[in-house]
mmCIF file with all atom_site columns, C-alpha atoms in Angstrom:
data_model
loop_
_atom_site.group_PDB
_atom_site.id
_atom_site.type_symbol
_atom_site.label_atom_id
_atom_site.label_alt_id
_atom_site.label_comp_id
_atom_site.label_asym_id
_atom_site.label_entity_id
_atom_site.label_seq_id
_atom_site.pdbx_PDB_ins_code
_atom_site.Cartn_x
_atom_site.Cartn_y
_atom_site.Cartn_z
_atom_site.occupancy
_atom_site.B_iso_or_equiv
_atom_site.pdbx_formal_charge
_atom_site.auth_seq_id
_atom_site.auth_comp_id
_atom_site.auth_asym_id
_atom_site.auth_atom_id
_atom_site.pdbx_PDB_model_num
ATOM 1   C CA . UNK A 1 1   ? 95.158  82.520  108.920 1.00 0.00 ? 980  UNK A CA 1
ATOM 2   C CA . UNK A 1 2   ? 98.645  83.821  108.135 1.00 0.00 ? 981  UNK A CA 1
ATOM 3   C CA . UNK A 1 3   ? 99.150  85.234  111.646 1.00 0.00 ? 982  UNK A CA 1
ATOM 4   C CA . UNK A 1 4   ? 97.441  82.605  113.806 1.00 0.00 ? 983  UNK A CA 1
ATOM 5   C CA . UNK A 1 5   ? 99.098  79.688  112.014 1.00 0.00 ? 984  UNK A CA 1
ATOM 6   C CA . UNK A 1 6   ? 102.476 81.216  112.886 1.00 0.00 ? 985  UNK A CA 1
ATOM 7   C CA . UNK A 1 7   ? 101.479 82.004  116.497 1.00 0.00 ? 986  UNK A CA 1
ATOM 8   C CA . UNK A 1 8   ? 101.698 85.743  115.812 1.00 0.00 ? 987  UNK A CA 1
ATOM 9   C CA . UNK A 1 9   ? 99.146  88.312  116.976 1.00 0.00 ? 988  UNK A CA 1
ATOM 10  C CA . UNK A 1 10  ? 100.545 91.455  115.363 1.00 0.00 ? 989  UNK A CA 1
ATOM 11  C CA . UNK A 1 11  ? 103.516 92.692  113.348 1.00 0.00 ? 990  UNK A CA 1
ATOM 12  C CA . UNK A 1 12  ? 103.130 96.331  114.401 1.00 0.00 ? 991  UNK A CA 1
ATOM 13  C CA . UNK A 1 13  ? 106.560 97.659  115.257 1.00 0.00 ? 992  UNK A CA 1
ATOM 14  C CA . UNK A 1 14  ? 108.636 94.724  114.011 1.00 0.00 ? 993  UNK A CA 1
ATOM 15  C CA . UNK A 1 15  ? 107.506 93.608  110.500 1.00 0.00 ? 994  UNK A CA 1
ATOM 16  C CA . UNK A 1 16  ? 109.465 90.343  110.683 1.00 0.00 ? 995  UNK A CA 1
ATOM 17  C CA . UNK A 1 17  ? 107.309 87.587  112.204 1.00 0.00 ? 996  UNK A CA 1
ATOM 18  C CA . UNK A 1 18  ? 104.918 87.607  109.254 1.00 0.00 ? 997  UNK A CA 1
ATOM 19  C CA . UNK A 1 19  ? 106.236 89.256  106.108 1.00 0.00 ? 998  UNK A CA 1
ATOM 20  C CA . UNK A 1 20  ? 104.577 90.331  102.891 1.00 0.00 ? 999  UNK A CA 1
ATOM 21  C CA . UNK A 1 21  ? 106.187 87.511  100.841 1.00 0.00 ? 1000 UNK A CA 1
ATOM 22  C CA . UNK A 1 22  ? 104.919 84.949  103.361 1.00 0.00 ? 1001 UNK A CA 1
ATOM 23  C CA . UNK A 1 23  ? 101.332 86.122  103.038 1.00 0.00 ? 1002 UNK A CA 1
ATOM 24  C CA . UNK A 1 24  ? 101.539 86.458  99.239  1.00 0.00 ? 1003 UNK A CA 1
ATOM 25  C CA . UNK A 1 25  ? 102.542 82.795  99.194  1.00 0.00 ? 1004 UNK A CA 1
ATOM 26  C CA . UNK A 1 26  ? 99.687  81.942  101.567 1.00 0.00 ? 1005 UNK A CA 1
ATOM 27  C CA . UNK A 1 27  ? 97.212  83.751  99.316  1.00 0.00 ? 1006 UNK A CA 1
ATOM 28  C CA . UNK A 1 28  ? 98.238  81.803  96.236  1.00 0.00 ? 1007 UNK A CA 1
ATOM 29  C CA . UNK A 1 29  ? 98.173  78.512  98.137  1.00 0.00 ? 1008 UNK A CA 1
ATOM 30  C CA . UNK A 1 30  ? 94.641  79.343  99.308  1.00 0.00 ? 1009 UNK A CA 1
ATOM 31  C CA . UNK A 1 31  ? 93.651  80.147  95.726  1.00 0.00 ? 1010 UNK A CA 1
ATOM 32  C CA . UNK A 1 32  ? 94.990  76.792  94.581  1.00 0.00 ? 1011 UNK A CA 1
ATOM 33  C CA . UNK A 1 33  ? 93.064  75.024  97.331  1.00 0.00 ? 1012 UNK A CA 1
ATOM 34  C CA . UNK A 1 34  ? 89.848  76.802  96.368  1.00 0.00 ? 1013 UNK A CA 1
ATOM 35  C CA . UNK A 1 35  ? 90.324  75.625  92.792  1.00 0.00 ? 1014 UNK A CA 1
ATOM 36  C CA . UNK A 1 36  ? 89.749  72.060  94.004  1.00 0.00 ? 1015 UNK A CA 1
ATOM 37  C CA . UNK A 1 37  ? 86.143  72.901  94.945  1.00 0.00 ? 1016 UNK A CA 1
ATOM 38  C CA . UNK A 1 38  ? 83.824  72.364  91.982  1.00 0.00 ? 1017 UNK A CA 1
ATOM 39  C CA . UNK A 1 39  ? 81.313  74.775  93.525  1.00 0.00 ? 1018 UNK A CA 1
ATOM 40  C CA . UNK A 1 40  ? 83.746  77.683  93.170  1.00 0.00 ? 1019 UNK A CA 1
ATOM 41  C CA . UNK A 1 41  ? 84.427  79.457  89.888  1.00 0.00 ? 1020 UNK A CA 1
ATOM 42  C CA . UNK A 1 42  ? 88.115  80.104  90.461  1.00 0.00 ? 1021 UNK A CA 1
ATOM 43  C CA . UNK A 1 43  ? 88.187  82.551  87.552  1.00 0.00 ? 1022 UNK A CA 1
ATOM 44  C CA . UNK A 1 44  ? 85.994  84.861  89.652  1.00 0.00 ? 1023 UNK A CA 1
ATOM 45  C CA . UNK A 1 45  ? 88.067  84.868  92.832  1.00 0.00 ? 1024 UNK A CA 1
ATOM 46  C CA . UNK A 1 46  ? 89.120  88.370  93.842  1.00 0.00 ? 1025 UNK A CA 1
ATOM 47  C CA . UNK A 1 47  ? 91.386  89.536  96.636  1.00 0.00 ? 1026 UNK A CA 1
ATOM 48  C CA . UNK A 1 48  ? 91.286  92.479  98.995  1.00 0.00 ? 1027 UNK A CA 1
ATOM 49  C CA . UNK A 1 49  ? 93.257  93.316  102.110 1.00 0.00 ? 1028 UNK A CA 1
ATOM 50  C CA . UNK A 1 50  ? 94.163  96.051  104.549 1.00 0.00 ? 1029 UNK A CA 1
ATOM 51  C CA . UNK A 1 51  ? 97.647  97.435  105.345 1.00 0.00 ? 1030 UNK A CA 1
ATOM 52  C CA . UNK A 1 52  ? 99.961  94.385  105.143 1.00 0.00 ? 1031 UNK A CA 1
ATOM 53  C CA . UNK A 1 53  ? 97.030  92.544  103.590 1.00 0.00 ? 1032 UNK A CA 1
ATOM 54  C CA . UNK A 1 54  ? 96.690  95.440  101.177 1.00 0.00 ? 1033 UNK A CA 1
ATOM 55  C CA . UNK A 1 55  ? 100.237 94.755  100.072 1.00 0.00 ? 1034 UNK A CA 1
ATOM 56  C CA . UNK A 1 56  ? 99.221  91.149  99.471  1.00 0.00 ? 1035 UNK A CA 1
ATOM 57  C CA . UNK A 1 57  ? 96.223  92.263  97.425  1.00 0.00 ? 1036 UNK A CA 1
ATOM 58  C CA . UNK A 1 58  ? 98.566  94.477  95.402  1.00 0.00 ? 1037 UNK A CA 1
ATOM 59  C CA . UNK A 1 59  ? 101.582 92.247  94.856  1.00 0.00 ? 1038 UNK A CA 1
ATOM 60  C CA . UNK A 1 60  ? 99.605  89.118  93.993  1.00 0.00 ? 1039 UNK A CA 1
ATOM 61  C CA . UNK A 1 61  ? 98.970  91.083  90.774  1.00 0.00 ? 1040 UNK A CA 1
ATOM 62  C CA . UNK A 1 62  ? 102.707 91.291  90.037  1.00 0.00 ? 1041 UNK A CA 1
ATOM 63  C CA . UNK A 1 63  ? 103.287 88.830  87.196  1.00 0.00 ? 1042 UNK A CA 1
ATOM 64  C CA . UNK A 1 64  ? 106.796 87.552  88.094  1.00 0.00 ? 1043 UNK A CA 1
ATOM 65  C CA . UNK A 1 65  ? 105.669 86.352  91.526  1.00 0.00 ? 1044 UNK A CA 1
ATOM 66  C CA . UNK A 1 66  ? 102.326 85.002  90.244  1.00 0.00 ? 1045 UNK A CA 1
ATOM 67  C CA . UNK A 1 67  ? 104.074 83.044  87.502  1.00 0.00 ? 1046 UNK A CA 1
ATOM 68  C CA . UNK A 1 68  ? 106.635 81.647  89.940  1.00 0.00 ? 1047 UNK A CA 1
ATOM 69  C CA . UNK A 1 69  ? 104.255 80.644  92.740  1.00 0.00 ? 1048 UNK A CA 1
ATOM 70  C CA . UNK A 1 70  ? 100.910 80.080  91.040  1.00 0.00 ? 1049 UNK A CA 1
ATOM 71  C CA . UNK A 1 71  ? 101.351 79.645  87.272  1.00 0.00 ? 1050 UNK A CA 1
ATOM 72  C CA . UNK A 1 72  ? 97.968  77.960  86.856  1.00 0.00 ? 1051 UNK A CA 1
ATOM 73  C CA . UNK A 1 73  ? 95.819  80.354  88.872  1.00 0.00 ? 1052 UNK A CA 1
ATOM 74  C CA . UNK A 1 74  ? 95.585  84.100  89.378  1.00 0.00 ? 1053 UNK A CA 1
ATOM 75  C CA . UNK A 1 75  ? 93.154  86.457  91.051  1.00 0.00 ? 1054 UNK A CA 1
ATOM 76  C CA . UNK A 1 76  ? 90.433  88.091  88.973  1.00 0.00 ? 1055 UNK A CA 1
ATOM 77  C CA . UNK A 1 77  ? 90.452  91.451  90.796  1.00 0.00 ? 1056 UNK A CA 1
ATOM 78  C CA . UNK A 1 78  ? 92.696  93.208  93.324  1.00 0.00 ? 1057 UNK A CA 1
ATOM 79  C CA . UNK A 1 79  ? 91.490  95.867  95.790  1.00 0.00 ? 1058 UNK A CA 1
ATOM 80  C CA . UNK A 1 80  ? 94.234  96.931  98.230  1.00 0.00 ? 1059 UNK A CA 1
ATOM 81  C CA . UNK A 1 81  ? 93.280  99.186  101.162 1.00 0.00 ? 1060 UNK A CA 1
ATOM 82  C CA . UNK A 1 82  ? 96.167  101.444 102.296 1.00 0.00 ? 1061 UNK A CA 1
ATOM 83  C CA . UNK A 1 83  ? 98.899  99.041  101.132 1.00 0.00 ? 1062 UNK A CA 1
ATOM 84  C CA . UNK A 1 84  ? 102.668 99.453  101.529 1.00 0.00 ? 1063 UNK A CA 1
ATOM 85  C CA . UNK A 1 85  ? 103.605 100.722 98.058  1.00 0.00 ? 1064 UNK A CA 1
ATOM 86  C CA . UNK A 1 86  ? 107.160 101.719 98.940  1.00 0.00 ? 1065 UNK A CA 1
ATOM 87  C CA . UNK A 1 87  ? 108.569 98.797  96.949  1.00 0.00 ? 1066 UNK A CA 1
ATOM 88  C CA . UNK A 1 88  ? 108.887 99.408  93.202  1.00 0.00 ? 1067 UNK A CA 1
ATOM 89  C CA . UNK A 1 89  ? 109.533 96.268  91.121  1.00 0.00 ? 1068 UNK A CA 1
ATOM 90  C CA . UNK A 1 90  ? 112.434 96.382  88.682  1.00 0.00 ? 1069 UNK A CA 1
ATOM 91  C CA . UNK A 1 91  ? 110.097 94.773  86.157  1.00 0.00 ? 1070 UNK A CA 1
ATOM 92  C CA . UNK A 1 92  ? 106.757 96.570  86.113  1.00 0.00 ? 1071 UNK A CA 1
ATOM 93  C CA . UNK A 1 93  ? 104.688 93.721  84.751  1.00 0.00 ? 1072 UNK A CA 1
ATOM 94  C CA . UNK A 1 94  ? 101.272 92.864  86.127  1.00 0.00 ? 1073 UNK A CA 1
ATOM 95  C CA . UNK A 1 95  ? 98.530  90.373  85.350  1.00 0.00 ? 1074 UNK A CA 1
ATOM 96  C CA . UNK A 1 96  ? 95.605  91.573  83.261  1.00 0.00 ? 1075 UNK A CA 1
ATOM 97  C CA . UNK A 1 97  ? 93.302  91.633  86.291  1.00 0.00 ? 1076 UNK A CA 1
ATOM 98  C CA . UNK A 1 98  ? 91.958  95.028  87.429  1.00 0.00 ? 1077 UNK A CA 1
ATOM 99  C CA . UNK A 1 99  ? 93.783  96.660  90.342  1.00 0.00 ? 1078 UNK A CA 1
ATOM 100 C CA . UNK A 1 100 ? 92.592  99.684  92.318  1.00 0.00 ? 1079 UNK A CA 1
ATOM 101 C CA . UNK A 1 101 ? 94.316  101.120 95.390  1.00 0.00 ? 1080 UNK A CA 1
ATOM 102 C CA . UNK A 1 102 ? 92.462  102.962 98.164  1.00 0.00 ? 1081 UNK A CA 1
ATOM 103 C CA . UNK A 1 103 ? 94.785  105.217 100.183 1.00 0.00 ? 1082 UNK A CA 1
ATOM 104 C CA . UNK A 1 104 ? 94.614  107.968 102.791 1.00 0.00 ? 1083 UNK A CA 1
ATOM 105 C CA . UNK A 1 105 ? 96.065  111.385 101.994 1.00 0.00 ? 1084 UNK A CA 1
ATOM 106 C CA . UNK A 1 106 ? 97.699  111.866 105.402 1.00 0.00 ? 1085 UNK A CA 1
ATOM 107 C CA . UNK A 1 107 ? 98.635  108.233 106.052 1.00 0.00 ? 1086 UNK A CA 1
ATOM 108 C CA . UNK A 1 108 ? 102.021 108.452 107.788 1.00 0.00 ? 1087 UNK A CA 1
ATOM 109 C CA . UNK A 1 109 ? 102.217 104.668 108.249 1.00 0.00 ? 1088 UNK A CA 1
ATOM 110 C CA . UNK A 1 110 ? 102.325 103.701 104.559 1.00 0.00 ? 1089 UNK A CA 1
ATOM 111 C CA . UNK A 1 111 ? 102.315 106.882 102.459 1.00 0.00 ? 1090 UNK A CA 1
ATOM 112 C CA . UNK A 1 112 ? 99.804  107.506 99.697  1.00 0.00 ? 1091 UNK A CA 1
ATOM 113 C CA . UNK A 1 113 ? 102.548 109.288 97.742  1.00 0.00 ? 1092 UNK A CA 1
ATOM 114 C CA . UNK A 1 114 ? 104.384 105.993 97.272  1.00 0.00 ? 1093 UNK A CA 1
ATOM 115 C CA . UNK A 1 115 ? 101.212 104.434 95.864  1.00 0.00 ? 1094 UNK A CA 1
ATOM 116 C CA . UNK A 1 116 ? 100.770 107.351 93.477  1.00 0.00 ? 1095 UNK A CA 1
ATOM 117 C CA . UNK A 1 117 ? 104.368 106.883 92.319  1.00 0.00 ? 1096 UNK A CA 1
ATOM 118 C CA . UNK A 1 118 ? 103.810 103.161 91.744  1.00 0.00 ? 1097 UNK A CA 1
ATOM 119 C CA . UNK A 1 119 ? 100.571 103.749 89.860  1.00 0.00 ? 1098 UNK A CA 1
ATOM 120 C CA . UNK A 1 120 ? 102.195 106.386 87.660  1.00 0.00 ? 1099 UNK A CA 1
ATOM 121 C CA . UNK A 1 121 ? 105.103 104.072 86.841  1.00 0.00 ? 1100 UNK A CA 1
ATOM 122 C CA . UNK A 1 122 ? 102.738 101.182 86.092  1.00 0.00 ? 1101 UNK A CA 1
ATOM 123 C CA . UNK A 1 123 ? 100.547 103.355 83.890  1.00 0.00 ? 1102 UNK A CA 1
ATOM 124 C CA . UNK A 1 124 ? 103.579 104.550 81.928  1.00 0.00 ? 1103 UNK A CA 1
ATOM 125 C CA . UNK A 1 125 ? 104.446 100.883 81.402  1.00 0.00 ? 1104 UNK A CA 1
ATOM 126 C CA . UNK A 1 126 ? 100.982 100.259 79.986  1.00 0.00 ? 1105 UNK A CA 1
ATOM 127 C CA . UNK A 1 127 ? 99.119  98.864  83.005  1.00 0.00 ? 1106 UNK A CA 1
ATOM 128 C CA . UNK A 1 128 ? 95.869  100.551 83.976  1.00 0.00 ? 1107 UNK A CA 1
ATOM 129 C CA . UNK A 1 129 ? 96.124  100.481 87.765  1.00 0.00 ? 1108 UNK A CA 1
ATOM 130 C CA . UNK A 1 130 ? 93.718  102.849 89.489  1.00 0.00 ? 1109 UNK A CA 1
ATOM 131 C CA . UNK A 1 131 ? 93.986  104.749 92.752  1.00 0.00 ? 1110 UNK A CA 1
ATOM 132 C CA . UNK A 1 132 ? 91.706  106.755 95.011  1.00 0.00 ? 1111 UNK A CA 1
ATOM 133 C CA . UNK A 1 133 ? 93.320  108.968 97.659  1.00 0.00 ? 1112 UNK A CA 1
ATOM 134 C CA . UNK A 1 134 ? 90.897  110.124 100.342 1.00 0.00 ? 1113 UNK A CA 1
ATOM 135 C CA . UNK A 1 135 ? 91.437  113.692 101.611 1.00 0.00 ? 1114 UNK A CA 1
ATOM 136 C CA . UNK A 1 136 ? 92.385  114.095 105.275 1.00 0.00 ? 1115 UNK A CA 1
ATOM 137 C CA . UNK A 1 137 ? 92.321  110.303 105.768 1.00 0.00 ? 1116 UNK A CA 1
ATOM 138 C CA . UNK A 1 138 ? 94.832  108.381 107.874 1.00 0.00 ? 1117 UNK A CA 1
ATOM 139 C CA . UNK A 1 139 ? 95.815  104.727 107.997 1.00 0.00 ? 1118 UNK A CA 1
ATOM 140 C CA . UNK A 1 140 ? 92.819  102.512 108.845 1.00 0.00 ? 1119 UNK A CA 1
ATOM 141 C CA . UNK A 1 141 ? 90.460  105.197 107.549 1.00 0.00 ? 1120 UNK A CA 1
ATOM 142 C CA . UNK A 1 142 ? 87.626  102.659 107.372 1.00 0.00 ? 1121 UNK A CA 1
ATOM 143 C CA . UNK A 1 143 ? 87.558  102.303 111.167 1.00 0.00 ? 1122 UNK A CA 1
ATOM 144 C CA . UNK A 1 144 ? 84.896  104.099 113.199 1.00 0.00 ? 1123 UNK A CA 1
ATOM 145 C CA . UNK A 1 145 ? 87.310  105.194 115.947 1.00 0.00 ? 1124 UNK A CA 1
ATOM 146 C CA . UNK A 1 146 ? 89.089  108.536 116.277 1.00 0.00 ? 1125 UNK A CA 1
ATOM 147 C CA . UNK A 1 147 ? 92.619  108.921 114.930 1.00 0.00 ? 1126 UNK A CA 1
ATOM 148 C CA . UNK A 1 148 ? 95.297  107.990 117.474 1.00 0.00 ? 1127 UNK A CA 1
ATOM 149 C CA . UNK A 1 149 ? 99.099  107.834 117.545 1.00 0.00 ? 1128 UNK A CA 1
ATOM 150 C CA . UNK A 1 150 ? 100.716 104.399 117.842 1.00 0.00 ? 1129 UNK A CA 1
ATOM 151 C CA . UNK A 1 151 ? 104.229 104.946 119.153 1.00 0.00 ? 1130 UNK A CA 1
ATOM 152 C CA . UNK A 1 152 ? 105.284 101.392 118.263 1.00 0.00 ? 1131 UNK A CA 1
ATOM 153 C CA . UNK A 1 153 ? 104.265 101.559 114.613 1.00 0.00 ? 1132 UNK A CA 1
ATOM 154 C CA . UNK A 1 154 ? 106.790 102.146 111.877 1.00 0.00 ? 1133 UNK A CA 1
ATOM 155 C CA . UNK A 1 155 ? 106.299 105.221 109.706 1.00 0.00 ? 1134 UNK A CA 1
ATOM 156 C CA . UNK A 1 156 ? 107.490 104.475 106.166 1.00 0.00 ? 1135 UNK A CA 1
ATOM 157 C CA . UNK A 1 157 ? 106.908 107.968 104.797 1.00 0.00 ? 1136 UNK A CA 1
ATOM 158 C CA . UNK A 1 158 ? 110.549 108.384 103.751 1.00 0.00 ? 1137 UNK A CA 1
ATOM 159 C CA . UNK A 1 159 ? 111.151 104.772 102.671 1.00 0.00 ? 1138 UNK A CA 1
ATOM 160 C CA . UNK A 1 160 ? 111.498 103.713 99.050  1.00 0.00 ? 1139 UNK A CA 1
ATOM 161 C CA . UNK A 1 161 ? 112.713 100.269 98.017  1.00 0.00 ? 1140 UNK A CA 1
ATOM 162 C CA . UNK A 1 162 ? 113.114 98.169  94.905  1.00 0.00 ? 1141 UNK A CA 1
ATOM 163 C CA . UNK A 1 163 ? 112.157 94.571  94.160  1.00 0.00 ? 1142 UNK A CA 1
ATOM 164 C CA . UNK A 1 164 ? 114.197 92.390  91.841  1.00 0.00 ? 1143 UNK A CA 1
ATOM 165 C CA . UNK A 1 165 ? 112.665 89.632  89.731  1.00 0.00 ? 1144 UNK A CA 1
ATOM 166 C CA . UNK A 1 166 ? 114.169 86.996  92.013  1.00 0.00 ? 1145 UNK A CA 1
ATOM 167 C CA . UNK A 1 167 ? 112.248 88.459  94.945  1.00 0.00 ? 1146 UNK A CA 1
ATOM 168 C CA . UNK A 1 168 ? 115.044 90.353  96.719  1.00 0.00 ? 1147 UNK A CA 1
ATOM 169 C CA . UNK A 1 169 ? 113.989 93.672  98.254  1.00 0.00 ? 1148 UNK A CA 1
ATOM 170 C CA . UNK A 1 170 ? 116.639 96.340  98.736  1.00 0.00 ? 1149 UNK A CA 1
ATOM 171 C CA . UNK A 1 171 ? 116.874 100.015 99.536  1.00 0.00 ? 1150 UNK A CA 1
ATOM 172 C CA . UNK A 1 172 ? 117.456 102.358 96.617  1.00 0.00 ? 1151 UNK A CA 1
ATOM 173 C CA . UNK A 1 173 ? 121.137 102.517 97.589  1.00 0.00 ? 1152 UNK A CA 1
ATOM 174 C CA . UNK A 1 174 ? 121.378 98.766  96.980  1.00 0.00 ? 1153 UNK A CA 1
ATOM 175 C CA . UNK A 1 175 ? 121.372 97.664  100.636 1.00 0.00 ? 1154 UNK A CA 1
ATOM 176 C CA . UNK A 1 176 ? 119.634 94.237  100.628 1.00 0.00 ? 1155 UNK A CA 1
ATOM 177 C CA . UNK A 1 177 ? 116.806 93.411  103.018 1.00 0.00 ? 1156 UNK A CA 1
ATOM 178 C CA . UNK A 1 178 ? 117.234 89.679  102.523 1.00 0.00 ? 1157 UNK A CA 1
ATOM 179 C CA . UNK A 1 179 ? 117.299 88.545  106.161 1.00 0.00 ? 1158 UNK A CA 1
ATOM 180 C CA . UNK A 1 180 ? 115.664 89.606  109.443 1.00 0.00 ? 1159 UNK A CA 1
ATOM 181 C CA . UNK A 1 181 ? 118.889 91.190  110.695 1.00 0.00 ? 1160 UNK A CA 1
ATOM 182 C CA . UNK A 1 182 ? 119.418 93.101  107.450 1.00 0.00 ? 1161 UNK A CA 1
ATOM 183 C CA . UNK A 1 183 ? 115.796 94.243  107.498 1.00 0.00 ? 1162 UNK A CA 1
ATOM 184 C CA . UNK A 1 184 ? 116.275 95.712  110.968 1.00 0.00 ? 1163 UNK A CA 1
ATOM 185 C CA . UNK A 1 185 ? 119.362 97.574  109.802 1.00 0.00 ? 1164 UNK A CA 1
ATOM 186 C CA . UNK A 1 186 ? 117.669 98.724  106.608 1.00 0.00 ? 1165 UNK A CA 1
ATOM 187 C CA . UNK A 1 187 ? 114.609 100.081 108.377 1.00 0.00 ? 1166 UNK A CA 1
ATOM 188 C CA . UNK A 1 188 ? 116.895 102.171 110.569 1.00 0.00 ? 1167 UNK A CA 1
ATOM 189 C CA . UNK A 1 189 ? 117.956 104.067 107.439 1.00 0.00 ? 1168 UNK A CA 1
ATOM 190 C CA . UNK A 1 190 ? 114.501 105.291 106.456 1.00 0.00 ? 1169 UNK A CA 1
ATOM 191 C CA . UNK A 1 191 ? 111.727 104.366 108.898 1.00 0.00 ? 1170 UNK A CA 1
ATOM 192 C CA . UNK A 1 192 ? 110.728 106.243 112.041 1.00 0.00 ? 1171 UNK A CA 1
ATOM 193 C CA . UNK A 1 193 ? 108.713 105.045 115.006 1.00 0.00 ? 1172 UNK A CA 1
ATOM 194 C CA . UNK A 1 194 ? 105.286 106.567 115.549 1.00 0.00 ? 1173 UNK A CA 1
ATOM 195 C CA . UNK A 1 195 ? 102.372 106.592 113.095 1.00 0.00 ? 1174 UNK A CA 1
ATOM 196 C CA . UNK A 1 196 ? 98.704  107.526 113.224 1.00 0.00 ? 1175 UNK A CA 1
ATOM 197 C CA . UNK A 1 197 ? 95.646  105.439 112.482 1.00 0.00 ? 1176 UNK A CA 1
ATOM 198 C CA . UNK A 1 198 ? 91.908  105.899 112.772 1.00 0.00 ? 1177 UNK A CA 1
ATOM 199 C CA . UNK A 1 199 ? 88.672  106.527 110.949 1.00 0.00 ? 1178 UNK A CA 1
ATOM 200 C CA . UNK A 1 200 ? 87.420  109.073 108.462 1.00 0.00 ? 1179 UNK A CA 1
ATOM 201 C CA . UNK A 1 201 ? 83.656  109.048 107.938 1.00 0.00 ? 1180 UNK A CA 1
ATOM 202 C CA . UNK A 1 202 ? 83.672  109.965 104.255 1.00 0.00 ? 1181 UNK A CA 1
ATOM 203 C CA . UNK A 1 203 ? 86.530  107.594 103.387 1.00 0.00 ? 1182 UNK A CA 1
ATOM 204 C CA . UNK A 1 204 ? 84.914  104.755 105.336 1.00 0.00 ? 1183 UNK A CA 1
ATOM 205 C CA . UNK A 1 205 ? 81.548  105.094 103.621 1.00 0.00 ? 1184 UNK A CA 1
ATOM 206 C CA . UNK A 1 206 ? 82.925  105.726 100.138 1.00 0.00 ? 1185 UNK A CA 1
ATOM 207 C CA . UNK A 1 207 ? 85.484  102.915 100.291 1.00 0.00 ? 1186 UNK A CA 1
ATOM 208 C CA . UNK A 1 208 ? 82.890  100.349 101.377 1.00 0.00 ? 1187 UNK A CA 1
ATOM 209 C CA . UNK A 1 209 ? 80.562  101.366 98.556  1.00 0.00 ? 1188 UNK A CA 1
ATOM 210 C CA . UNK A 1 210 ? 83.442  101.388 96.097  1.00 0.00 ? 1189 UNK A CA 1
ATOM 211 C CA . UNK A 1 211 ? 84.516  97.903  97.199  1.00 0.00 ? 1190 UNK A CA 1
ATOM 212 C CA . UNK A 1 212 ? 81.039  96.497  96.554  1.00 0.00 ? 1191 UNK A CA 1
ATOM 213 C CA . UNK A 1 213 ? 80.828  98.129  93.133  1.00 0.00 ? 1192 UNK A CA 1
ATOM 214 C CA . UNK A 1 214 ? 84.380  97.147  92.149  1.00 0.00 ? 1193 UNK A CA 1
ATOM 215 C CA . UNK A 1 215 ? 84.016  93.488  93.042  1.00 0.00 ? 1194 UNK A CA 1
ATOM 216 C CA . UNK A 1 216 ? 80.521  93.264  91.576  1.00 0.00 ? 1195 UNK A CA 1
ATOM 217 C CA . UNK A 1 217 ? 81.710  94.757  88.306  1.00 0.00 ? 1196 UNK A CA 1
ATOM 218 C CA . UNK A 1 218 ? 84.729  92.533  87.818  1.00 0.00 ? 1197 UNK A CA 1
ATOM 219 C CA . UNK A 1 219 ? 83.626  89.286  89.466  1.00 0.00 ? 1198 UNK A CA 1
ATOM 220 C CA . UNK A 1 220 ? 79.933  89.049  88.597  1.00 0.00 ? 1199 UNK A CA 1
ATOM 221 C CA . UNK A 1 221 ? 79.636  90.751  85.209  1.00 0.00 ? 1200 UNK A CA 1
#
């Protein structure tokens, strides 16, 4: 477990103890370990995740990082739930595995608009990444609880970043986010504190059904 193994319970409000690159690495290491089991068809291993984990499910499909970390193995399908899409790679090159993003229209934690921008850019570059944006749905729309405000959570609505091929994330103005201290400074430029999360009945039911159909289609057929 990427959090427990690092003695971390949550990254809400700080985003530094467990980062997206850390968990992307963990995911590929887990995939490599699974490949050692003869009972597992590693060519049918898909990945899904929620929020930070959604970012992992998304960026494990980015070819430069897959080729660098896991050249022998890649995931067969990617289904990110409300991922952080604010980071646009300089090189829009993805594996040939299907990718579909599920996002909430009014998510003020990680905005759906950023995911739509990423999908549009990827599609223009020739990659058929899909997206479903659920109307009136917030972050964690698949929960059964009412929507609440978390004052400690970062809202990335106004954040846009870029990702170089060597893995360096920076703001669009070129400010690098290459260390914990620089990340804190960088977030002060674009992120606000306070974001909502909670369930949406339609989005919860549809997304669960979609997940079953998506994985069945691309892993079992």
